[in-house]
CSV table of C-alpha atoms in Angstrom, one decimal:
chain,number,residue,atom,x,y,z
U,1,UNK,CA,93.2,24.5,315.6
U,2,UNK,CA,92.5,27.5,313.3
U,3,UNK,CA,94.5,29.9,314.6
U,4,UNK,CA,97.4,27.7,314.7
U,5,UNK,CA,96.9,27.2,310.8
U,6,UNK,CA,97.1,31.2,310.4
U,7,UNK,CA,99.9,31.4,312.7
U,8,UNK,CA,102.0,28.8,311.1
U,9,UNK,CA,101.6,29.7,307.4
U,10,UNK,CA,102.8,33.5,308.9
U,11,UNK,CA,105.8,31.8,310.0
U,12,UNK,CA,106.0,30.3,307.1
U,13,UNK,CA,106.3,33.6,304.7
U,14,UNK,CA,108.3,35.2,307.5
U,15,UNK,CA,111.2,32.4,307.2
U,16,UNK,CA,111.1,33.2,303.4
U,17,UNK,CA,111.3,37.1,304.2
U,18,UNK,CA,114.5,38.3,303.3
U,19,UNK,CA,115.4,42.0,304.8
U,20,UNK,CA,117.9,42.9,301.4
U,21,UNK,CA,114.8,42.3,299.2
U,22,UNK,CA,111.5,42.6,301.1
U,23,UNK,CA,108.5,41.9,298.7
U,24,UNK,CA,105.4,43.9,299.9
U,25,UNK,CA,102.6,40.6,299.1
U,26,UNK,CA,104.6,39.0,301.6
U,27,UNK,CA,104.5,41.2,304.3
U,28,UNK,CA,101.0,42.0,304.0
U,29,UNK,CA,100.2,38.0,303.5
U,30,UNK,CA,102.3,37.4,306.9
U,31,UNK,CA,99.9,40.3,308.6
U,32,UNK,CA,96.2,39.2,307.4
U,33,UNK,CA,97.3,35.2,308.8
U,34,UNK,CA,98.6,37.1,312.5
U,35,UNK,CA,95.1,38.7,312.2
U,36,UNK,CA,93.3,36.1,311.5
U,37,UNK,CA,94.9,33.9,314.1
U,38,UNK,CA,93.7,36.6,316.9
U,39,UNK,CA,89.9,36.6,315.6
U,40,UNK,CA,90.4,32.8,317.0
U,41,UNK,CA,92.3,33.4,320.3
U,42,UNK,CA,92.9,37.2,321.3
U,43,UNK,CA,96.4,35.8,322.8
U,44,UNK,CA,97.6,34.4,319.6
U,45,UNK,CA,98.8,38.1,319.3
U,46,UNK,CA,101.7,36.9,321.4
U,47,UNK,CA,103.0,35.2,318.0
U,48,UNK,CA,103.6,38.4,316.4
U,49,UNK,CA,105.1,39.9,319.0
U,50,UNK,CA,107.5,37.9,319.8
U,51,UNK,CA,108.3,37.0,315.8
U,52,UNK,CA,108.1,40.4,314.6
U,53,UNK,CA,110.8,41.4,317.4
U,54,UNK,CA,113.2,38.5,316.6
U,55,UNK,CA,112.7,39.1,312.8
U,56,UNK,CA,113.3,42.7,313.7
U,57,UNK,CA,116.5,42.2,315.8
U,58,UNK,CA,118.0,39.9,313.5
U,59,UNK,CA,117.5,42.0,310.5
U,60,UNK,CA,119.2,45.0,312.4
U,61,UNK,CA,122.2,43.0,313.3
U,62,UNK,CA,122.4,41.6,309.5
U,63,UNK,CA,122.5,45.4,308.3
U,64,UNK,CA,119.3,46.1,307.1
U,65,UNK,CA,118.4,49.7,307.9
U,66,UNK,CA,116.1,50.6,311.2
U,67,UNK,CA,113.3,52.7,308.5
U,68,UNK,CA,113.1,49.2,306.4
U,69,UNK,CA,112.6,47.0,309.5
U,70,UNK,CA,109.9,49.5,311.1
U,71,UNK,CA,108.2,49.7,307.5
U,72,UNK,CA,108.0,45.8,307.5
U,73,UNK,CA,106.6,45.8,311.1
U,74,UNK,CA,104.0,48.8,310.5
U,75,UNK,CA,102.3,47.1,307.8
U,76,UNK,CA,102.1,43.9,309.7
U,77,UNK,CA,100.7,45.8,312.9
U,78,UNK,CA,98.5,48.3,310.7
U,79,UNK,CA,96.9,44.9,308.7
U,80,UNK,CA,95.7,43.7,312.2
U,81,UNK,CA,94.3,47.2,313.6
U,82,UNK,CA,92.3,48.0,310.3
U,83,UNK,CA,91.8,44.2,310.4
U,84,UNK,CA,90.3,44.5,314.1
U,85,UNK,CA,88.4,48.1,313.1
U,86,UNK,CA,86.6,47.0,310.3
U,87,UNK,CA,85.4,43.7,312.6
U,88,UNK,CA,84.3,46.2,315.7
U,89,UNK,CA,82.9,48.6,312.8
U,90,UNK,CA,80.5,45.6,311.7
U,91,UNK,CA,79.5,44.8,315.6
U,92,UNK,CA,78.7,48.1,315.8
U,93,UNK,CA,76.5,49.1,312.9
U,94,UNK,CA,74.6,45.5,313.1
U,95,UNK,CA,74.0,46.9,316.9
U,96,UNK,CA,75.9,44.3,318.4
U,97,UNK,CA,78.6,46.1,319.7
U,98,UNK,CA,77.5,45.1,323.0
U,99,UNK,CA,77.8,41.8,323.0
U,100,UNK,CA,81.0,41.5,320.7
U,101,UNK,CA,82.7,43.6,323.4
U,102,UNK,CA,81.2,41.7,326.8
U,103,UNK,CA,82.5,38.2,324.6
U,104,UNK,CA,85.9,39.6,323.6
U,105,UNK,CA,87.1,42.1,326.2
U,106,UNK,CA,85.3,42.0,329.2
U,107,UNK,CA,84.9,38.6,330.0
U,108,UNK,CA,87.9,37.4,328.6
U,109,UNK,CA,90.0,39.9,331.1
U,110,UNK,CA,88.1,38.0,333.9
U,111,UNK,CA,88.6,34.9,332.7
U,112,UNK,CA,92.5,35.6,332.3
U,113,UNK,CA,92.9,38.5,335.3
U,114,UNK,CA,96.7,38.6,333.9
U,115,UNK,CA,99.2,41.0,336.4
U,116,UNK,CA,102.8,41.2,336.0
U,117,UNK,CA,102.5,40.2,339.3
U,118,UNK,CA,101.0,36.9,338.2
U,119,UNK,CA,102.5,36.2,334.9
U,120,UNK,CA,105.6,34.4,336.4
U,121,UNK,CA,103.7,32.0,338.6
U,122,UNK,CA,101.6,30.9,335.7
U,123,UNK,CA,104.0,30.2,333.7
U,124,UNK,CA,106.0,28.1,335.9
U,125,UNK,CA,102.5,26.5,336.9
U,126,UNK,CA,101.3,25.5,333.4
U,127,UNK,CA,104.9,24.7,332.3
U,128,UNK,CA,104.9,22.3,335.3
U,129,UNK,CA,105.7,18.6,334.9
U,130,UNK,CA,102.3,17.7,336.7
U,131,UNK,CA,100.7,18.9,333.3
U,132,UNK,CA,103.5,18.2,330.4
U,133,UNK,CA,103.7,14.7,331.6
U,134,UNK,CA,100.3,13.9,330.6
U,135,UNK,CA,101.1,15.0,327.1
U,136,UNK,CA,103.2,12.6,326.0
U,137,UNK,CA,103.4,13.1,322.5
U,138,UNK,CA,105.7,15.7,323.3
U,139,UNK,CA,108.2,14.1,324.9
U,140,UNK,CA,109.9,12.9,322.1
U,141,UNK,CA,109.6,15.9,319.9
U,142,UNK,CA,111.0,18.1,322.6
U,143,UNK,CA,113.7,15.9,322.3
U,144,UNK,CA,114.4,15.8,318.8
U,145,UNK,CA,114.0,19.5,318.4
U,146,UNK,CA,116.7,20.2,321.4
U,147,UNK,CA,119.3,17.7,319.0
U,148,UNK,CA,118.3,19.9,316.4
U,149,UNK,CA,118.8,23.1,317.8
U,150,UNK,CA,121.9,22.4,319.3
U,151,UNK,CA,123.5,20.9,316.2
U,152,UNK,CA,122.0,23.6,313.8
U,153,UNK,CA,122.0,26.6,315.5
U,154,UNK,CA,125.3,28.2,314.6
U,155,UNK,CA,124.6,27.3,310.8
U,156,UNK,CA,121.3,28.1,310.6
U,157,UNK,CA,120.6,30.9,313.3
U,158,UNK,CA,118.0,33.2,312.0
U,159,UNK,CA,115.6,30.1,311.1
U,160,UNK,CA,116.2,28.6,314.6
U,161,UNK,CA,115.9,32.1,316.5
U,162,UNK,CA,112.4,32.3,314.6
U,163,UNK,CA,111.6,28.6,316.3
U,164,UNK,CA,112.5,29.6,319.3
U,165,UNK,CA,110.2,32.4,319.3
U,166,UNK,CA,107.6,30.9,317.9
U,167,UNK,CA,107.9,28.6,320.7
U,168,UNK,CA,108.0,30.5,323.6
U,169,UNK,CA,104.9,32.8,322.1
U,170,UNK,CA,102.9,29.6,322.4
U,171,UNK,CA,104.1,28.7,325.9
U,172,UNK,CA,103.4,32.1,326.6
U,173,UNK,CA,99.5,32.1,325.5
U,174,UNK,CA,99.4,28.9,326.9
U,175,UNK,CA,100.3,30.0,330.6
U,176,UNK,CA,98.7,33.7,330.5
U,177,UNK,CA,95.2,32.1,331.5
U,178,UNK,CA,96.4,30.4,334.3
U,179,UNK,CA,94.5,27.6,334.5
U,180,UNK,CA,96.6,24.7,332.4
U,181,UNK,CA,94.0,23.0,330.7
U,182,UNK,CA,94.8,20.0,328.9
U,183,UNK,CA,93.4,21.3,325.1
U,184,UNK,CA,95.8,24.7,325.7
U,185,UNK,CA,98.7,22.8,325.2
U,186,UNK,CA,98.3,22.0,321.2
U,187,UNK,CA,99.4,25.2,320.6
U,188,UNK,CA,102.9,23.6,321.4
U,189,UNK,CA,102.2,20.8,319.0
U,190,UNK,CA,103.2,23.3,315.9
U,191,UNK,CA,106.5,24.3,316.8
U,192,UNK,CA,107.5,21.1,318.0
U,193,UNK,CA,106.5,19.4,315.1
U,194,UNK,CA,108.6,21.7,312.9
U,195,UNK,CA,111.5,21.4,314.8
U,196,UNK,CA,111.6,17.7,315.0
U,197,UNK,CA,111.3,17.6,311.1
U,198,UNK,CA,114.0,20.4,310.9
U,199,UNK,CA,116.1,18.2,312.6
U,200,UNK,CA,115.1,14.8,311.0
U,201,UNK,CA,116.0,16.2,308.2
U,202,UNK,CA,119.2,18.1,309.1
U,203,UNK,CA,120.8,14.8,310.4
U,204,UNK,CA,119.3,12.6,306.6
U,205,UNK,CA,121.3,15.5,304.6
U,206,UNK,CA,124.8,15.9,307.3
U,207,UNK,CA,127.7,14.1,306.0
U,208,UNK,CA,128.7,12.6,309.3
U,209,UNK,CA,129.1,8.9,309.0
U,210,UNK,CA,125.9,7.0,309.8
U,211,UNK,CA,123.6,10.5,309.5
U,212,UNK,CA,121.3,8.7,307.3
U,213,UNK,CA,120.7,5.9,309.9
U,214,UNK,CA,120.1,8.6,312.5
U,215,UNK,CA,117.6,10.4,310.6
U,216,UNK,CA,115.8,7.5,310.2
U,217,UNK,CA,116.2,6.1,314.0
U,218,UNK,CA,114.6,9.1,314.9
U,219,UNK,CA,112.0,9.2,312.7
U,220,UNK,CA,111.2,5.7,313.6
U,221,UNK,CA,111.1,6.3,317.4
U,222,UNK,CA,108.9,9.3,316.8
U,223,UNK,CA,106.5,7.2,315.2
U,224,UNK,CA,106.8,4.3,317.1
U,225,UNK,CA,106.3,6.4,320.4
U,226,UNK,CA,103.2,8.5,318.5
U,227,UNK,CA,101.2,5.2,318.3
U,228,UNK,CA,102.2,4.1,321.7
U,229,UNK,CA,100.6,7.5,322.8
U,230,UNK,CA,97.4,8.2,321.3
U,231,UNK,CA,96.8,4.8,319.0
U,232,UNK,CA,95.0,3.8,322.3
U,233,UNK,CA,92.7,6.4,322.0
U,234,UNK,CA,91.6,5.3,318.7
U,235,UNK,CA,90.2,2.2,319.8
U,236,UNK,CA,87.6,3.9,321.9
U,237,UNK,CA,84.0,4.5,321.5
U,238,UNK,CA,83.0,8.1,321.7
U,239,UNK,CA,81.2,7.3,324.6
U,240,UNK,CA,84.2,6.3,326.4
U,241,UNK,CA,86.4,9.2,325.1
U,242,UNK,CA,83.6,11.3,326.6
U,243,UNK,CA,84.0,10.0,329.9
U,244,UNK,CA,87.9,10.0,330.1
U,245,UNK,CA,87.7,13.7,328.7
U,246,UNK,CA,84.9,15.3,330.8
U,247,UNK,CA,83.9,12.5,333.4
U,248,UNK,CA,81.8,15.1,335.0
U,249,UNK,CA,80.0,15.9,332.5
U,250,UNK,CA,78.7,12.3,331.8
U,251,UNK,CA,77.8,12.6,328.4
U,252,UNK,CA,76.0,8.9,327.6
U,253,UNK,CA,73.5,9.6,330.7
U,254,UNK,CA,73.0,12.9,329.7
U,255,UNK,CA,71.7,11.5,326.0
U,256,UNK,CA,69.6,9.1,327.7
U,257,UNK,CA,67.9,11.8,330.0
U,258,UNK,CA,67.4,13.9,327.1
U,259,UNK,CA,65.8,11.4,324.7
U,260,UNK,CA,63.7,10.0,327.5
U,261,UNK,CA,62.2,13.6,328.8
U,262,UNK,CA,61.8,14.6,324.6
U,263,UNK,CA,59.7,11.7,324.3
U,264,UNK,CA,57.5,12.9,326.8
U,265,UNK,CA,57.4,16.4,326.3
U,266,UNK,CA,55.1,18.1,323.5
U,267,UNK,CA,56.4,20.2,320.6
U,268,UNK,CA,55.7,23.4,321.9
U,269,UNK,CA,57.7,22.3,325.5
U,270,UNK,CA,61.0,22.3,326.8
U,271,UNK,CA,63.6,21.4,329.3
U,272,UNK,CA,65.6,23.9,331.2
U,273,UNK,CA,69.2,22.2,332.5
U,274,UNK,CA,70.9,23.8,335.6
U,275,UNK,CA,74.1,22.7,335.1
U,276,UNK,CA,77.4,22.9,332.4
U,277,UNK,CA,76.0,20.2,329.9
U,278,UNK,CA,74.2,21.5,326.5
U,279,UNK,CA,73.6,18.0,325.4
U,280,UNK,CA,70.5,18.5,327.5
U,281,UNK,CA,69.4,20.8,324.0
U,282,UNK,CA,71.3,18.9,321.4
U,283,UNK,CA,69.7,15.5,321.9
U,284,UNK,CA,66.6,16.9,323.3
U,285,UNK,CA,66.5,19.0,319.6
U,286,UNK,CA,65.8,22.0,321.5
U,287,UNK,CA,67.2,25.8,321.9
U,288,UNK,CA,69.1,27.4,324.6
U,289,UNK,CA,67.1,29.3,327.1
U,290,UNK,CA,67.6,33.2,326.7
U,291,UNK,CA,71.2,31.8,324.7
U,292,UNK,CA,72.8,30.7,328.1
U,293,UNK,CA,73.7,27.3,328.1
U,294,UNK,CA,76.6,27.3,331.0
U,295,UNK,CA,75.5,28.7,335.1
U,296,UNK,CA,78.7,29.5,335.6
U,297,UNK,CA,78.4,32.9,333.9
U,298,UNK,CA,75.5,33.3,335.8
U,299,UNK,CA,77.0,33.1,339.0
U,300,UNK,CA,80.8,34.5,338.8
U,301,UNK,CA,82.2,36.7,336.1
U,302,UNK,CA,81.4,40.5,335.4
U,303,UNK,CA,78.5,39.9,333.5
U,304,UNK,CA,76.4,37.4,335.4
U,305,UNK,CA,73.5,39.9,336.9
U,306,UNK,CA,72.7,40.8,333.0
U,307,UNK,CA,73.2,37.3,331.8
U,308,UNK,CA,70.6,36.2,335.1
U,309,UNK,CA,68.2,39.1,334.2
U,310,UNK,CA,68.3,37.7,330.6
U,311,UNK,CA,67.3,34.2,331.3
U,312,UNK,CA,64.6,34.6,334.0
U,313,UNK,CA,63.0,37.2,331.5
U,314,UNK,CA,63.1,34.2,329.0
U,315,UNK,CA,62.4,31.5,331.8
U,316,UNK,CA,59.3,34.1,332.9
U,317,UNK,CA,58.1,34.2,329.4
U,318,UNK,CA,58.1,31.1,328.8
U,319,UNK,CA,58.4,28.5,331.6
U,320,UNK,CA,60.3,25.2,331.1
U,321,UNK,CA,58.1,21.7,331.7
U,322,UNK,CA,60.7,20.3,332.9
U,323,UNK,CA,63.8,21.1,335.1
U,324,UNK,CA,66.8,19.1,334.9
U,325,UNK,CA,69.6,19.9,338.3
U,326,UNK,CA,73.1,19.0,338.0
U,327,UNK,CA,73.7,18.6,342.3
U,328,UNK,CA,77.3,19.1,341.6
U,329,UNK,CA,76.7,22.9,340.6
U,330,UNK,CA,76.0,25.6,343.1
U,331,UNK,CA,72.8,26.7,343.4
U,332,UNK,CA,72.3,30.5,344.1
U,333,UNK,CA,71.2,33.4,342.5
U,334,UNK,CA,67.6,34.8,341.1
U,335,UNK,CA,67.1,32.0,338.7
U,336,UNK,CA,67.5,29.4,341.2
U,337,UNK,CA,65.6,31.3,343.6
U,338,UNK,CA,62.7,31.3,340.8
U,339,UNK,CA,63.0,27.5,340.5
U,340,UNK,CA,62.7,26.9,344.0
U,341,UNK,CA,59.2,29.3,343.8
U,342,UNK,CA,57.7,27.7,341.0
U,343,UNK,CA,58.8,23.9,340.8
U,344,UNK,CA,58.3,21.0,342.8
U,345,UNK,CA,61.6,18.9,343.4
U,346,UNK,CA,60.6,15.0,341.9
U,347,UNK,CA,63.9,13.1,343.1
């Protein structure tokens, strides 16, 4: 959510950039929001990239000279490296270079394992209409901003070449992780959004006959087919949204385990959940063991023998009560292997 915000008020003060008179705030505005939208999401870097190089291109092929337009994209790239320098500086003499590093670098080029070999299939995998038919809030945007861009192009080129980009930096970060879950694809929301009101608008101020009527049909029909989208969704309890979001994770049960197990369990105790749910802590009002609340990084993933060392030190030190097992979740490694030594299975 957040990095969209910085990306789209950059895009913002980039359409409003002009090459013949380039005024400096500007520039250095439009590189603080691109580093600010990477602090969120390292591969919202992918929106300057491809933004910078359009606004770049464009520029060139307007006249502008090549020193102005390398000026304009220095200060935008040199904002984010001092930007990124001054936040590894701080990791660094707090003493937590370590862990900023192992968050940001290391286990985020696991968890993305991106090859040029690679890149193609994901993209055509996450792009895929298995997955962009169960967002249906963007069919009719997608639609509207093709009418748009096809209408408005030739008139308005450099605006709609920024779109585009914009676009296809999105569906870019969206597919480089390979994996296609369902919250990756709001970073599409933004662009589509702007181009159907670029082009709701466009039709309201044309001076075909009938362009008002359009404009308004399609505004109507985006609305109408919003509500026919998520207004269902509106109408559910959290518990249910829960359990069509993450059915394996089954929230209510979860609460109820928790709450019954806290009840039970003196101030000074704890219980330790094998699994991927931290709602075992929230509504138990306890703390993560050793700051590890998901096995997975215990088992797969380039830090999962340090992570594993770190807990059992902590589960050692300080032994849970109770043990809570989610069946589902595999169950190997030292930690589990301590479990199995010191605890006595109940169901």
């Amino acid at each position: 959510v957040f990095q969209n915000l910085f990306k789209v008020w950059a895009f913002a003060l980039l359409l409003r950039l002009s090459w013949r008179q380039i005024k400096w705030w500007t520039v250095v505005l439009i590189g603080v929001c691109f580093f600010l939208a990477t602090m969120f999401k390292q591969l919202a870097i992918m929106a300057p990239i491809f933004l910078m190089t359009v606004f770049s291109l464009y520029a060139l092929s307007e006249g502008s000279s090549w020193q102005t337009v390398l000026s304009v994209v220095f200060v935008v790239a040199l904002i984010g490296a001092l930007g990124w320098f001054g936040t590894i500086a701080y990791f660094a003499a707090t003493g937590r270079f370590k862990v900023f590093y192992e968050v940001n670098f290391l286990f985020n080029s696991y968890y993305g394992s991106l090859t040029l070999g690679n890149f193609l299939p994901r993209v055509i995998y996450s792009m895929g209409w298995q997955h962009l038919r169960l967002v249906k809030c963007f069919h009719p945007m997608a639609l509207v901003f093709a009418l748009g861009l096809l209408r408005d192009l030739s008139k308005s080129r450099r605006n709609w070449m920024l779109l585009l980009a914009f676009l296809i930096s999105a569906i870019v970060e969206v597919s480089m992780p390979g994996r296609a879950y369902g919250h990756y694809y709001q970073l599409l929301l933004v662009p589509l959004c702007i181009g159907s009101g670029w082009s709701v608008s466009g039709f309201d101020k044309n001076q075909w006959e009938n362009s008002k009527k359009i404009s308004i049909a399609l505004m109507v029909m985006l609305f109408a087919w919003l509500f026919w989208a998520e207004g269902p969704n509106y109408l559910l309890s959290t518990d249910e949204w829960a359990k069509r979001k993450y059915p394996w994770l089954d929230f209510p049960k979860v609460r109820a385990d928790a709450k019954k197990w806290q009840s039970r369990l003196k101030n000074d105790e704890y219980i330790f959940q094998w699994g991927e749910s931290t709602g075992y802590y929230y509504y138990g009002k306890g703390r993560l063991p050793g700051g590890i609340g998901y096995v997975s990084f215990l088992q797969y993933g380039p830090m999962k023998d340090r992570l594993s060392e770190q807990l059992l030190r902590y589960l050692v030190a300080k032994p849970p009560e109770v043990i809570a097992i989610d069946r589902r979740r595999a169950f190997f490694g030292v930690v589990p292997q301590w479990i199995l030594h010191n605890y006595v299975p109940l169901d």
